[in-house]
Amino acid sequence: MARSRGAGRSLGTGIAGLALGAVLVLTGYAIFSGDDSAPAGSAKGASPSAGVSGEASPEPTYTVPKDWTEPQRWAALPRGQRTDERGSQIAFPHTFEGAVAMMAASNNVSVGEGRTSADEQLRIYDSYVSQRDYSAVNRERVKQDAQKTDKEMAQEMGGPGQKSLPAGAYMRLSTVGFKVLKKSDDEVSVWLLSRGVQRNGETARESGGYSRRVVVAQWVEGDWKMTAAASSRALEDVRGKAEPTMAAPGDAVFNEAGWTAIRAAS
């Protein structure tokens, strides 16, 4: 079991002081309020969240456990039918798998090589928030918060006065599994399990770990979207409940915790 606990460590282990999940992925509260701090009485790590679709993936550095345990549950998720002007996958099927696919795709994000946290978080907002919840005021707040994050990341990785990430530096988040909370024809909420990696420069060693967060999708406006109402319901559903143990696919604890592994779409 010692190996299992190591595989399931939080992203804060071995990664710079900024929490990778919080840096790259907006909480549901932030999407609808423009504030990346959770409301009073709620846990930030348990807040519903949203991401941005991206092709960045830490898989090349993934190490298969020596005592590999085949995941008991697998899901082959569909791709979005098209890509919008922000570069995000959209138009997922009106099915349970389509909802999870949207949430998983939107959770894969990357900062580095000309792509900032502000770029990613604004794409989240523009691509995945429902039109009825969209607010220019909140979008501007999200932008300002993300620009502050970019400044903090640059200084943390490159030192005082650094204005952008050092050459070769990056932060990436990739979805590897999910656990269903609730599902219906038009609303699905899940725990998403993600692997994050960070490198502080060309000669720096890559570090990584795992994170989990609640994500919710509601079928509105002809697609799976993030809404204030659904995010509120998901937050209430997990309040006061135990969080599933984090573990890598191939770890026995992954099965014990009830995670479903994700197969890449063909």
Coordinates of N, CA and C in Angstrom, one line a residue, residues 27 65 146:
T27 N -12.3 27.1 -10.8 CA -13.4 26.5 -10.1 C -14.7 27.0 -10.6
P65 N 3.2 1.4 -13.2 CA 3.5 0.7 -12.0 C 4.1 -0.7 -12.3
A146 N -6.3 35.8 -13.8 CA -5.4 35.0 -14.6 C -4.1 35.7 -14.9

